[in-house]
Amino acid sequence: MRVDKWLWQARFFKTRSLSAKVVTGGHLRVNGTKISKASHNVAEGDVLTFPQARQIRVIKVLAMGERRGPASEAQTLYEDLTPKEDPVPRGPGSDGKGRPTKRDRRNLDLMRTTRLED
């Protein structure tokens, strides 16, 4: 089966043309070899490595699909070998709120001036 068609059936990409762009862009590896043609055949037991969103996916092909079915059916076509990454720690003093508001900055300025005056 064509690798772009398999990636589409396994629901890694929303359209077949998106999966073909990843392949023709040289961003896909099959068993460690760079592939640049969307017509490259993929078989059971092959390991695919490709970027998806902000992570690198490592997938082992378990079966060929008959159609693009529901997600539960698509998940039976592969085994995910992607290593689990630890979340990136936040910077010191960051509560996850983002940029301080005007009110927060005023309070910070007040705290700084009271410390200097004491």
Short mmCIF file of C-alpha atoms in Angstrom, two decimals:
data_model
loop_
_atom_site.label_atom_id
_atom_site.label_comp_id
_atom_site.label_asym_id
_atom_site.label_seq_id
_atom_site.Cartn_x
_atom_site.Cartn_y
_atom_site.Cartn_z
CA MET A 1 0.00 0.00 0.00
CA ARG A 2 1.19 3.55 -0.69
CA VAL A 3 2.67 5.25 2.34
CA ASP A 4 0.65 8.45 1.91
CA LYS A 5 -2.57 6.46 1.69
CA TRP A 6 -1.69 4.42 4.78
CA LEU A 7 -0.89 7.55 6.84
CA TRP A 8 -4.24 9.00 5.81
CA GLN A 9 -6.15 5.80 6.63
CA ALA A 10 -4.44 5.54 10.01
CA ARG A 11 -5.67 9.10 10.69
CA PHE A 12 -2.31 10.76 11.22
CA PHE A 13 -3.25 13.44 8.69
CA LYS A 14 -6.62 14.98 7.90
CA THR A 15 -6.23 14.71 4.13
CA ARG A 16 -4.26 12.49 1.83
CA SER A 17 -2.63 15.52 0.22
CA LEU A 18 -1.26 16.60 3.63
CA SER A 19 0.29 13.18 4.14
CA ALA A 20 1.74 13.32 0.62
CA LYS A 21 3.31 16.72 1.40
CA VAL A 22 5.10 15.31 4.43
CA VAL A 23 6.45 12.42 2.36
CA THR A 24 7.49 14.46 -0.69
CA GLY A 25 9.07 17.06 1.59
CA GLY A 26 11.53 14.40 2.74
CA HIS A 27 10.25 14.33 6.31
CA LEU A 28 9.39 10.62 6.44
CA ARG A 29 11.68 7.71 7.22
CA VAL A 30 10.77 4.09 6.62
CA ASN A 31 12.99 1.73 8.62
CA GLY A 32 15.53 4.57 8.99
CA THR A 33 15.69 5.41 5.26
CA LYS A 34 14.46 8.80 4.02
CA ILE A 35 11.60 8.49 1.57
CA SER A 36 10.68 11.28 -0.84
CA LYS A 37 8.02 9.60 -2.99
CA ALA A 38 4.43 9.27 -1.82
CA SER A 39 4.09 6.13 -3.94
CA HIS A 40 6.59 4.20 -1.80
CA ASN A 41 5.06 0.94 -0.60
CA VAL A 42 4.73 0.24 3.09
CA ALA A 43 4.29 -3.25 4.54
CA GLU A 44 3.48 -4.80 7.90
CA GLY A 45 6.38 -4.57 10.32
CA ASP A 46 7.81 -1.33 8.86
CA VAL A 47 8.73 1.45 11.27
CA LEU A 48 7.75 4.97 10.19
CA THR A 49 9.28 8.13 11.65
CA PHE A 50 7.72 11.50 10.80
CA PRO A 51 6.90 14.87 12.36
CA GLN A 52 3.35 15.55 13.48
CA ALA A 53 2.45 18.86 15.13
CA ARG A 54 5.30 19.57 17.56
CA GLN A 55 6.58 16.04 18.10
CA ILE A 56 8.33 13.30 16.18
CA ARG A 57 6.16 10.19 15.84
CA VAL A 58 7.62 6.68 15.65
CA ILE A 59 5.04 4.16 14.42
CA LYS A 60 5.21 0.43 13.71
CA VAL A 61 2.81 -0.73 11.00
CA LEU A 62 0.73 -3.68 12.23
CA ALA A 63 -1.85 -4.02 9.45
CA MET A 64 -3.07 -2.55 6.18
CA GLY A 65 -6.43 -0.81 6.20
CA GLU A 66 -9.33 -1.44 3.87
CA ARG A 67 -10.83 2.03 4.32
CA ARG A 68 -10.52 5.21 6.36
CA GLY A 69 -12.79 4.25 9.21
CA PRO A 70 -13.37 5.55 12.71
CA ALA A 71 -10.46 6.36 15.01
CA SER A 72 -10.92 3.15 17.01
CA GLU A 73 -10.46 1.12 13.83
CA ALA A 74 -7.48 3.22 12.73
CA GLN A 75 -5.66 2.64 16.03
CA THR A 76 -5.54 -1.10 15.33
CA LEU A 77 -3.37 -0.46 12.25
CA TYR A 78 -0.28 0.66 14.18
CA GLU A 79 1.69 0.52 17.42
CA ASP A 80 2.92 3.84 18.77
CA LEU A 81 6.64 3.63 19.67
CA THR A 82 7.03 7.35 20.32
CA PRO A 83 9.03 7.88 23.52
CA LYS A 84 7.10 9.67 26.22
CA GLU A 85 8.57 13.09 26.97
CA ASP A 86 8.57 14.80 30.33
CA PRO A 87 6.73 18.12 30.35
CA VAL A 88 8.97 21.17 30.13
CA PRO A 89 9.37 22.76 33.56
CA ARG A 90 8.08 26.29 33.93
CA GLY A 91 10.35 29.21 34.64
CA PRO A 92 10.89 30.38 38.21
CA GLY A 93 8.18 32.66 39.50
CA SER A 94 5.75 31.70 36.76
CA ASP A 95 2.38 30.60 38.03
CA GLY A 96 1.17 29.75 34.56
CA LYS A 97 -0.94 32.90 34.39
CA GLY A 98 1.03 34.44 31.54
CA ARG A 99 1.79 38.12 31.35
CA PRO A 100 0.95 40.17 34.45
CA THR A 101 -2.03 42.50 34.26
CA LYS A 102 -1.85 46.22 34.95
CA ARG A 103 -3.18 45.60 38.44
CA ASP A 104 -0.48 42.99 39.09
CA ARG A 105 2.24 45.40 37.92
CA ARG A 106 0.96 48.13 40.25
CA ASN A 107 1.04 45.70 43.17
CA LEU A 108 4.59 44.65 42.24
CA ASP A 109 5.68 48.29 42.11
CA LEU A 110 4.12 48.95 45.52
CA MET A 111 5.90 45.96 47.04
CA ARG A 112 9.25 47.07 45.58
CA THR A 113 8.96 50.63 46.89
CA THR A 114 7.98 49.53 50.41
CA ARG A 115 10.96 47.18 50.59
CA LEU A 116 13.38 49.93 49.55
CA GLU A 117 12.03 52.43 52.05
CA ASP A 118 12.31 50.11 55.05
#
